[in-house]
Amino acid sequence: MEALKSVIQKAARLKRDEGIVHLSSLQRGLPWAAVAQIANLSKELLPELRGVKRSEALSLIQKWLSQCDHLLTPYHHTTMYDFMVQTYIHHQCLYQAFLKKEVNRQCMHSHLEIHVPPHPLPLSEGTDLGVWEKQKALKELMAAETVKLEEIHRLKEQAKAQILSKQQVRLSDLSLEDRLEKQTLESMVRSFLQAEVEDVKEILIKEIRATQELLEIRLSQTALHGVGHSSGL
């Protein structure tokens, strides 16, 4: 009785697989003559694929499709080959690995840490979404303000150091032995100041730009505080 049941199940399974191949051939636009031949050849091929190694199964599929070369275009040939490999070979490997334990496979294990979200606070202790978003935006603006202040301070120190360095060089070149006339002295001071401005011009431009950005950040902070007060009213 069990043997008869096994034979019936095997026949039903083969019939189902043949139907899948037939339907797949139609869906992929194969000519009718090729569909009929593939359906007939699949009756012989599918039983031979069960229980064989992957390399043998691939060889059988290639041999099987070679009998349809005169009916299939290269595209259809490749399409059917991919279908057979992805459908039957893939499932057959799974069947052997998990049911028959006949496939020697290397298993790799890795430990993954699962981070669950934090437990939410009770509604009475929570924060309104709008308030939270405002607090977050203010915190980001405060951080940006701190960065800009540090940048401005750094630029000022850089300009100061550069001016002092240039002054020492120019003063060392002056000769104070001779008496200087007033006009000559004024001209010298004027050129001295102009040279200082040219020396730190690029740094001053960066400082001005950073100051403008700092003002924009503070205006944004003021606007956020204003939104909070207006909503409270």
C-alpha atoms as an extended CHARMM CRD file, in Angstrom:
* protein
*
       233  EXT
         1         1  MET       CA              0.0000000000        0.0000000000        0.0000000000  PROA      1               0.0000000000
         2         2  GLU       CA              2.8060000000        2.3810000000        0.9130000000  PROA      2               0.0000000000
         3         3  ALA       CA              4.6640000000        1.4990000000       -2.2950000000  PROA      3               0.0000000000
         4         4  LEU       CA              1.5440000000        2.2430000000       -4.3620000000  PROA      4               0.0000000000
         5         5  LYS       CA              1.0720000000        5.5380000000       -2.5220000000  PROA      5               0.0000000000
         6         6  SER       CA              4.6940000000        6.4720000000       -3.2080000000  PROA      6               0.0000000000
         7         7  VAL       CA              4.3300000000        5.6710000000       -6.9150000000  PROA      7               0.0000000000
         8         8  ILE       CA              1.1530000000        7.7540000000       -7.1500000000  PROA      8               0.0000000000
         9         9  GLN       CA              2.8030000000       10.6950000000       -5.3900000000  PROA      9               0.0000000000
        10        10  LYS       CA              5.8510000000       10.4530000000       -7.6550000000  PROA      10              0.0000000000
        11        11  ALA       CA              3.6640000000       10.3750000000      -10.7670000000  PROA      11              0.0000000000
        12        12  ALA       CA              1.6580000000       13.3570000000       -9.5450000000  PROA      12              0.0000000000
        13        13  ARG       CA              4.8360000000       15.2600000000       -8.7940000000  PROA      13              0.0000000000
        14        14  LEU       CA              6.2680000000       14.5600000000      -12.2400000000  PROA      14              0.0000000000
        15        15  LYS       CA              2.9950000000       15.5900000000      -13.8590000000  PROA      15              0.0000000000
        16        16  ARG       CA              3.0560000000       18.8280000000      -11.8910000000  PROA      16              0.0000000000
        17        17  ASP       CA              6.6660000000       19.5250000000      -12.8820000000  PROA      17              0.0000000000
        18        18  GLU       CA              5.8940000000       18.8210000000      -16.5290000000  PROA      18              0.0000000000
        19        19  GLY       CA              3.0300000000       21.2950000000      -16.3390000000  PROA      19              0.0000000000
        20        20  ILE       CA              5.3140000000       23.9200000000      -14.8370000000  PROA      20              0.0000000000
        21        21  VAL       CA              7.8320000000       23.4630000000      -17.6490000000  PROA      21              0.0000000000
        22        22  HSD       CA              5.0660000000       23.6220000000      -20.2470000000  PROA      22              0.0000000000
        23        23  LEU       CA              3.5760000000       26.7970000000      -18.7520000000  PROA      23              0.0000000000
        24        24  SER       CA              6.9890000000       28.3980000000      -18.3830000000  PROA      24              0.0000000000
        25        25  SER       CA              7.7590000000       27.7050000000      -22.0390000000  PROA      25              0.0000000000
        26        26  LEU       CA              4.5430000000       29.4160000000      -23.1020000000  PROA      26              0.0000000000
        27        27  GLN       CA              5.1180000000       32.4310000000      -20.8660000000  PROA      27              0.0000000000
        28        28  ARG       CA              8.6060000000       32.9650000000      -22.2980000000  PROA      28              0.0000000000
        29        29  GLY       CA              7.3070000000       33.2080000000      -25.8590000000  PROA      29              0.0000000000
        30        30  LEU       CA              8.7230000000       29.9460000000      -27.2070000000  PROA      30              0.0000000000
        31        31  PRO       CA              7.3400000000       28.6950000000      -30.5290000000  PROA      31              0.0000000000
        32        32  TRP       CA              4.6410000000       26.0160000000      -30.3060000000  PROA      32              0.0000000000
        33        33  ALA       CA              6.8500000000       23.3490000000      -31.8250000000  PROA      33              0.0000000000
        34        34  ALA       CA              9.4940000000       24.0090000000      -29.1810000000  PROA      34              0.0000000000
        35        35  VAL       CA              6.8820000000       24.0020000000      -26.4020000000  PROA      35              0.0000000000
        36        36  ALA       CA              5.6430000000       20.5840000000      -27.4430000000  PROA      36              0.0000000000
        37        37  GLN       CA              9.1460000000       19.1350000000      -27.7090000000  PROA      37              0.0000000000
        38        38  ILE       CA             10.1870000000       20.6180000000      -24.3540000000  PROA      38              0.0000000000
        39        39  ALA       CA              7.1010000000       19.1290000000      -22.7220000000  PROA      39              0.0000000000
        40        40  ASN       CA              7.9250000000       15.6700000000      -24.1140000000  PROA      40              0.0000000000
        41        41  LEU       CA             11.6090000000       15.8630000000      -23.2120000000  PROA      41              0.0000000000
        42        42  SER       CA             10.8170000000       17.0710000000      -19.6940000000  PROA      42              0.0000000000
        43        43  LYS       CA              9.0040000000       13.7770000000      -19.0330000000  PROA      43              0.0000000000
        44        44  GLU       CA             12.3120000000       11.9960000000      -19.5690000000  PROA      44              0.0000000000
        45        45  LEU       CA             14.5570000000       14.6120000000      -17.9670000000  PROA      45              0.0000000000
        46        46  LEU       CA             12.8410000000       15.4360000000      -14.6790000000  PROA      46              0.0000000000
        47        47  PRO       CA             13.0330000000       11.9220000000      -13.1850000000  PROA      47              0.0000000000
        48        48  GLU       CA             16.7480000000       11.8190000000      -14.0200000000  PROA      48              0.0000000000
        49        49  LEU       CA             17.4140000000       15.0620000000      -12.1190000000  PROA      49              0.0000000000
        50        50  ARG       CA             16.2570000000       13.6860000000       -8.7910000000  PROA      50              0.0000000000
        51        51  GLY       CA             19.0130000000       12.5300000000       -6.5020000000  PROA      51              0.0000000000
        52        52  VAL       CA             21.9370000000       13.4000000000       -8.7910000000  PROA      52              0.0000000000
        53        53  LYS       CA             24.7600000000       15.7980000000       -8.0210000000  PROA      53              0.0000000000
        54        54  ARG       CA             24.5880000000       19.3840000000       -9.1660000000  PROA      54              0.0000000000
        55        55  SER       CA             27.3000000000       18.9920000000      -11.8070000000  PROA      55              0.0000000000
        56        56  GLU       CA             25.5500000000       15.9430000000      -13.2840000000  PROA      56              0.0000000000
        57        57  ALA       CA             22.2030000000       17.7480000000      -13.2650000000  PROA      57              0.0000000000
        58        58  LEU       CA             23.6600000000       20.7400000000      -15.1250000000  PROA      58              0.0000000000
        59        59  SER       CA             25.1880000000       18.4180000000      -17.7010000000  PROA      59              0.0000000000
        60        60  LEU       CA             21.8370000000       16.6670000000      -18.1960000000  PROA      60              0.0000000000
        61        61  ILE       CA             20.0140000000       19.9760000000      -18.6640000000  PROA      61              0.0000000000
        62        62  GLN       CA             22.5510000000       21.1550000000      -21.2530000000  PROA      62              0.0000000000
        63        63  LYS       CA             22.2820000000       17.8550000000      -23.0960000000  PROA      63              0.0000000000
        64        64  TRP       CA             18.5060000000       18.0380000000      -22.9290000000  PROA      64              0.0000000000
        65        65  LEU       CA             18.3650000000       21.5880000000      -24.3360000000  PROA      65              0.0000000000
        66        66  SER       CA             20.8280000000       20.7120000000      -27.1090000000  PROA      66              0.0000000000
        67        67  GLN       CA             18.0930000000       18.4980000000      -28.5930000000  PROA      67              0.0000000000
        68        68  CYS       CA             15.9750000000       21.6420000000      -29.0400000000  PROA      68              0.0000000000
        69        69  ASP       CA             18.6720000000       23.8400000000      -30.6030000000  PROA      69              0.0000000000
        70        70  HSD       CA             17.0210000000       23.7570000000      -34.0120000000  PROA      70              0.0000000000
        71        71  LEU       CA             13.7740000000       25.0860000000      -32.4850000000  PROA      71              0.0000000000
        72        72  LEU       CA             15.1160000000       27.6420000000      -29.9890000000  PROA      72              0.0000000000
        73        73  THR       CA             16.8060000000       30.9670000000      -30.4910000000  PROA      73              0.0000000000
        74        74  PRO       CA             19.9400000000       31.6220000000      -28.3940000000  PROA      74              0.0000000000
        75        75  TYR       CA             17.8420000000       33.8810000000      -26.1440000000  PROA      75              0.0000000000
        76        76  HSD       CA             15.1690000000       31.2110000000      -25.5670000000  PROA      76              0.0000000000
        77        77  HSD       CA             17.8850000000       28.6040000000      -25.0300000000  PROA      77              0.0000000000
        78        78  THR       CA             19.4780000000       30.7340000000      -22.2800000000  PROA      78              0.0000000000
        79        79  THR       CA             16.0800000000       31.5490000000      -20.7690000000  PROA      79              0.0000000000
        80        80  MET       CA             15.0590000000       27.8970000000      -20.4410000000  PROA      80              0.0000000000
        81        81  TYR       CA             18.4510000000       26.9340000000      -19.0540000000  PROA      81              0.0000000000
        82        82  ASP       CA             18.2130000000       29.6080000000      -16.3540000000  PROA      82              0.0000000000
        83        83  PHE       CA             14.6610000000       28.5390000000      -15.5390000000  PROA      83              0.0000000000
        84        84  MET       CA             15.6060000000       24.8820000000      -15.0970000000  PROA      84              0.0000000000
        85        85  VAL       CA             18.6570000000       25.7100000000      -12.9800000000  PROA      85              0.0000000000
        86        86  GLN       CA             16.8870000000       28.2230000000      -10.7450000000  PROA      86              0.0000000000
        87        87  THR       CA             13.7500000000       26.0880000000      -10.3320000000  PROA      87              0.0000000000
        88        88  TYR       CA             14.7680000000       22.4330000000      -10.1860000000  PROA      88              0.0000000000
        89        89  ILE       CA             18.4570000000       22.4270000000       -9.3340000000  PROA      89              0.0000000000
        90        90  HSD       CA             17.9880000000       24.9910000000       -6.5940000000  PROA      90              0.0000000000
        91        91  HSD       CA             15.0220000000       23.1640000000       -5.0580000000  PROA      91              0.0000000000
        92        92  GLN       CA             16.7130000000       19.7910000000       -5.4240000000  PROA      92              0.0000000000
        93        93  CYS       CA             19.7480000000       21.0220000000       -3.4670000000  PROA      93              0.0000000000
        94        94  LEU       CA             17.4450000000       22.2250000000       -0.7050000000  PROA      94              0.0000000000
        95        95  TYR       CA             15.6050000000       18.9220000000       -0.7240000000  PROA      95              0.0000000000
        96        96  GLN       CA             18.8150000000       16.9170000000       -0.3590000000  PROA      96              0.0000000000
        97        97  ALA       CA             20.2670000000       19.2460000000        2.2730000000  PROA      97              0.0000000000
        98        98  PHE       CA             17.3140000000       19.4610000000        4.6320000000  PROA      98              0.0000000000
        99        99  LEU       CA             15.4440000000       16.2060000000        4.1190000000  PROA      99              0.0000000000
       100       100  LYS       CA             17.8790000000       13.5480000000        2.9610000000  PROA      100             0.0000000000
       101       101  LYS       CA             20.9920000000       15.0550000000        4.5810000000  PROA      101             0.0000000000
       102       102  GLU       CA             22.9160000000       13.9770000000        1.4780000000  PROA      102             0.0000000000
       103       103  VAL       CA             24.6470000000       17.2400000000        0.6210000000  PROA      103             0.0000000000
       104       104  ASN       CA             27.9480000000       18.1400000000        2.2220000000  PROA      104             0.0000000000
       105       105  ARG       CA             27.6910000000       21.8690000000        2.8290000000  PROA      105             0.0000000000
       106       106  GLN       CA             29.7630000000       24.2620000000        4.8730000000  PROA      106             0.0000000000
       107       107  CYS       CA             27.6750000000       26.2130000000        7.3250000000  PROA      107             0.0000000000
       108       108  MET       CA             28.8010000000       29.6110000000        8.5310000000  PROA      108             0.0000000000
       109       109  HSD       CA             27.4190000000       31.0870000000       11.7220000000  PROA      109             0.0000000000
       110       110  SER       CA             27.6700000000       34.6560000000       12.8950000000  PROA      110             0.0000000000
       111       111  HSD       CA             26.3240000000       36.3210000000       16.0080000000  PROA      111             0.0000000000
       112       112  LEU       CA             24.2050000000       39.3910000000       15.4280000000  PROA      112             0.0000000000
       113       113  GLU       CA             23.3860000000       41.8960000000       18.1200000000  PROA      113             0.0000000000
       114       114  ILE       CA             19.7730000000       42.9660000000       18.1670000000  PROA      114             0.0000000000
       115       115  HSD       CA             19.1560000000       46.4820000000       19.4110000000  PROA      115             0.0000000000
       116       116  VAL       CA             15.5760000000       46.9850000000       20.4680000000  PROA      116             0.0000000000
       117       117  PRO       CA             14.1080000000       50.4880000000       20.6000000000  PROA      117             0.0000000000
       118       118  PRO       CA             14.0580000000       52.1560000000       24.0140000000  PROA      118             0.0000000000
       119       119  HSD       CA             10.9860000000       51.6430000000       26.1250000000  PROA      119             0.0000000000
       120       120  PRO       CA              8.7050000000       54.6420000000       25.5890000000  PROA      120             0.0000000000
       121       121  LEU       CA              7.8940000000       56.8740000000       28.5210000000  PROA      121             0.0000000000
       122       122  PRO       CA              4.3360000000       57.1180000000       29.7960000000  PROA      122             0.0000000000
       123       123  LEU       CA              2.2560000000       59.6820000000       27.9690000000  PROA      123             0.0000000000
       124       124  SER       CA              2.2280000000       61.9020000000       31.0480000000  PROA      124             0.0000000000
       125       125  GLU       CA              6.0410000000       61.9940000000       31.0580000000  PROA      125             0.0000000000
       126       126  GLY       CA              6.5610000000       62.1750000000       27.3220000000  PROA      126             0.0000000000
       127       127  THR       CA              7.2700000000       65.2030000000       25.1580000000  PROA      127             0.0000000000
       128       128  ASP       CA              4.9910000000       66.6150000000       22.5220000000  PROA      128             0.0000000000
       129       129  LEU       CA              6.3160000000       66.0140000000       19.0060000000  PROA      129             0.0000000000
       130       130  GLY       CA              6.2680000000       69.6850000000       18.1060000000  PROA      130             0.0000000000
       131       131  VAL       CA              8.0910000000       70.6290000000       21.3120000000  PROA      131             0.0000000000
       132       132  TRP       CA             10.6480000000       67.8590000000       20.7650000000  PROA      132             0.0000000000
       133       133  GLU       CA             11.3370000000       68.9790000000       17.1960000000  PROA      133             0.0000000000
       134       134  LYS       CA             11.7570000000       72.5750000000       18.3900000000  PROA      134             0.0000000000
       135       135  GLN       CA             14.1580000000       71.4900000000       21.1470000000  PROA      135             0.0000000000
       136       136  LYS       CA             16.1400000000       69.4410000000       18.6550000000  PROA      136             0.0000000000
       137       137  ALA       CA             16.3670000000       72.3550000000       16.2150000000  PROA      137             0.0000000000
       138       138  LEU       CA             17.4750000000       74.7190000000       18.9980000000  PROA      138             0.0000000000
       139       139  LYS       CA             20.1230000000       72.2630000000       20.1380000000  PROA      139             0.0000000000
       140       140  GLU       CA             21.4790000000       72.0020000000       16.5890000000  PROA      140             0.0000000000
       141       141  LEU       CA             21.5150000000       75.8010000000       16.2470000000  PROA      141             0.0000000000
       142       142  MET       CA             23.3500000000       76.1740000000       19.5640000000  PROA      142             0.0000000000
       143       143  ALA       CA             25.9620000000       73.6680000000       18.4080000000  PROA      143             0.0000000000
       144       144  ALA       CA             26.3430000000       75.5330000000       15.1040000000  PROA      144             0.0000000000
       145       145  GLU       CA             26.6560000000       78.8300000000       17.0130000000  PROA      145             0.0000000000
       146       146  THR       CA             29.4550000000       77.3990000000       19.1490000000  PROA      146             0.0000000000
       147       147  VAL       CA             31.3090000000       76.2250000000       16.0460000000  PROA      147             0.0000000000
       148       148  LYS       CA             30.9980000000       79.6520000000       14.4050000000  PROA      148             0.0000000000
       149       149  LEU       CA             32.1890000000       81.4670000000       17.5240000000  PROA      149             0.0000000000
       150       150  GLU       CA             35.2360000000       79.2310000000       17.6770000000  PROA      150             0.0000000000
       151       151  GLU       CA             35.8910000000       79.8300000000       13.9800000000  PROA      151             0.0000000000
       152       152  ILE       CA             35.6710000000       83.6260000000       14.4000000000  PROA      152             0.0000000000
       153       153  HSD       CA             37.9920000000       83.5290000000       17.4130000000  PROA      153             0.0000000000
       154       154  ARG       CA             40.4780000000       81.3960000000       15.4820000000  PROA      154             0.0000000000
       155       155  LEU       CA             40.4070000000       83.7850000000       12.4950000000  PROA      155             0.0000000000
       156       156  LYS       CA             40.9990000000       86.7880000000       14.7630000000  PROA      156             0.0000000000
       157       157  GLU       CA             43.9490000000       85.1190000000       16.4240000000  PROA      157             0.0000000000
       158       158  GLN       CA             45.3270000000       84.1210000000       13.0380000000  PROA      158             0.0000000000
       159       159  ALA       CA             45.0210000000       87.6920000000       11.7290000000  PROA      159             0.0000000000
       160       160  LYS       CA             46.6170000000       89.1150000000       14.8800000000  PROA      160             0.0000000000
       161       161  ALA       CA             49.5650000000       86.7340000000       14.6720000000  PROA      161             0.0000000000
       162       162  GLN       CA             50.0680000000       87.4660000000       10.9860000000  PROA      162             0.0000000000
       163       163  ILE       CA             49.9910000000       91.2440000000       11.5420000000  PROA      163             0.0000000000
       164       164  LEU       CA             52.5360000000       91.0490000000       14.3600000000  PROA      164             0.0000000000
       165       165  SER       CA             54.8220000000       88.8970000000       12.2660000000  PROA      165             0.0000000000
       166       166  LYS       CA             54.6990000000       91.2970000000        9.3050000000  PROA      166             0.0000000000
       167       167  GLN       CA             55.1580000000       94.3210000000       11.5880000000  PROA      167             0.0000000000
       168       168  GLN       CA             58.3450000000       92.9070000000       13.0390000000  PROA      168             0.0000000000
       169       169  VAL       CA             59.7390000000       92.3190000000        9.5570000000  PROA      169             0.0000000000
       170       170  ARG       CA             58.9180000000       95.8530000000        8.3560000000  PROA      170             0.0000000000
       171       171  LEU       CA             60.1230000000       97.5690000000       11.5270000000  PROA      171             0.0000000000
       172       172  SER       CA             63.4100000000       95.7430000000       11.3220000000  PROA      172             0.0000000000
       173       173  ASP       CA             63.8930000000       97.1830000000        7.8260000000  PROA      173             0.0000000000
       174       174  LEU       CA             63.4070000000      100.7980000000        8.9940000000  PROA      174             0.0000000000
       175       175  SER       CA             66.4320000000      102.9530000000        9.7360000000  PROA      175             0.0000000000
       176       176  LEU       CA             65.7980000000      105.3590000000       12.6320000000  PROA      176             0.0000000000
       177       177  GLU       CA             69.2000000000      107.0080000000       12.4790000000  PROA      177             0.0000000000
       178       178  ASP       CA             68.0420000000      109.7820000000       10.1540000000  PROA      178             0.0000000000
       179       179  ARG       CA             65.3780000000      112.3080000000       11.1020000000  PROA      179             0.0000000000
       180       180  LEU       CA             62.1720000000      111.6830000000        9.1160000000  PROA      180             0.0000000000
       181       181  GLU       CA             60.0500000000      114.4810000000        7.7740000000  PROA      181             0.0000000000
       182       182  LYS       CA             56.3700000000      114.6260000000        8.6920000000  PROA      182             0.0000000000
       183       183  GLN       CA             55.1570000000      113.9360000000        5.1380000000  PROA      183             0.0000000000
       184       184  THR       CA             57.5440000000      111.0370000000        4.7460000000  PROA      184             0.0000000000
       185       185  LEU       CA             56.4560000000      109.6100000000        8.0750000000  PROA      185             0.0000000000
       186       186  GLU       CA             52.7490000000      109.9170000000        7.1980000000  PROA      186             0.0000000000
       187       187  SER       CA             53.3390000000      108.2220000000        3.8580000000  PROA      187             0.0000000000
       188       188  MET       CA             55.2610000000      105.4700000000        5.5570000000  PROA      188             0.0000000000
       189       189  VAL       CA             52.5110000000      104.8800000000        8.1350000000  PROA      189             0.0000000000
       190       190  ARG       CA             49.8500000000      104.8820000000        5.4090000000  PROA      190             0.0000000000
       191       191  SER       CA             51.6880000000      102.3140000000        3.3170000000  PROA      191             0.0000000000
       192       192  PHE       CA             52.3550000000      100.3470000000        6.4660000000  PROA      192             0.0000000000
       193       193  LEU       CA             48.6300000000      100.1510000000        7.2880000000  PROA      193             0.0000000000
       194       194  GLN       CA             47.6810000000       99.3300000000        3.6930000000  PROA      194             0.0000000000
       195       195  ALA       CA             50.1770000000       96.5010000000        3.6850000000  PROA      195             0.0000000000
       196       196  GLU       CA             48.6690000000       95.1520000000        6.8950000000  PROA      196             0.0000000000
       197       197  VAL       CA             45.1840000000       95.1630000000        5.3700000000  PROA      197             0.0000000000
       198       198  GLU       CA             46.4220000000       93.3570000000        2.2720000000  PROA      198             0.0000000000
       199       199  ASP       CA             48.1770000000       90.7990000000        4.4340000000  PROA      199             0.0000000000
       200       200  VAL       CA             45.0240000000       89.8280000000        6.3210000000  PROA      200             0.0000000000
       201       201  LYS       CA             42.4540000000       90.6080000000        3.6220000000  PROA      201             0.0000000000
       202       202  GLU       CA             41.6000000000       86.9550000000        2.9850000000  PROA      202             0.0000000000
       203       203  ILE       CA             41.3070000000       86.2370000000        6.6990000000  PROA      203             0.0000000000
       204       204  LEU       CA             39.0630000000       89.2850000000        7.1930000000  PROA      204             0.0000000000
       205       205  ILE       CA             36.7560000000       88.1250000000        4.3950000000  PROA      205             0.0000000000
       206       206  LYS       CA             36.4330000000       84.7180000000        6.0530000000  PROA      206             0.0000000000
       207       207  GLU       CA             35.7560000000       86.3920000000        9.4040000000  PROA      207             0.0000000000
       208       208  ILE       CA             33.0340000000       88.5850000000        7.9010000000  PROA      208             0.0000000000
       209       209  ARG       CA             31.4180000000       85.5660000000        6.2490000000  PROA      209             0.0000000000
       210       210  ALA       CA             31.5170000000       83.5980000000        9.5130000000  PROA      210             0.0000000000
       211       211  THR       CA             29.9970000000       86.5600000000       11.3710000000  PROA      211             0.0000000000
       212       212  GLN       CA             27.1420000000       86.7500000000        8.8560000000  PROA      212             0.0000000000
       213       213  GLU       CA             26.4750000000       83.0420000000        9.2780000000  PROA      213             0.0000000000
       214       214  LEU       CA             26.5110000000       83.4930000000       13.0600000000  PROA      214             0.0000000000
       215       215  LEU       CA             23.9000000000       86.2550000000       12.7650000000  PROA      215             0.0000000000
       216       216  GLU       CA             21.7120000000       83.9900000000       10.6130000000  PROA      216             0.0000000000
       217       217  ILE       CA             21.9570000000       81.2400000000       13.2360000000  PROA      217             0.0000000000
       218       218  ARG       CA             20.9380000000       83.6430000000       15.9990000000  PROA      218             0.0000000000
       219       219  LEU       CA             18.0450000000       84.9440000000       13.9020000000  PROA      219             0.0000000000
       220       220  SER       CA             16.8690000000       81.3500000000       13.4640000000  PROA      220             0.0000000000
       221       221  GLN       CA             17.0760000000       80.8380000000       17.2260000000  PROA      221             0.0000000000
       222       222  THR       CA             15.0320000000       83.9820000000       17.8070000000  PROA      222             0.0000000000
       223       223  ALA       CA             12.4510000000       82.8310000000       15.2750000000  PROA      223             0.0000000000
       224       224  LEU       CA             12.1080000000       79.4440000000       16.9950000000  PROA      224             0.0000000000
       225       225  HSD       CA             11.6580000000       81.0890000000       20.3860000000  PROA      225             0.0000000000
       226       226  GLY       CA              9.0540000000       83.3660000000       18.8310000000  PROA      226             0.0000000000
       227       227  VAL       CA              7.1390000000       80.3700000000       17.4610000000  PROA      227             0.0000000000
       228       228  GLY       CA              7.0850000000       78.8420000000       20.9210000000  PROA      228             0.0000000000
       229       229  HSD       CA              5.7400000000       82.0160000000       22.5500000000  PROA      229             0.0000000000
       230       230  SER       CA              3.1010000000       82.5660000000       19.8720000000  PROA      230             0.0000000000
       231       231  SER       CA              1.8640000000       78.9730000000       20.1040000000  PROA      231             0.0000000000
       232       232  GLY       CA              1.6820000000       79.3250000000       23.8810000000  PROA      232             0.0000000000
       233       233  LEU       CA             -0.5560000000       82.3590000000       23.5020000000  PROA      233             0.0000000000
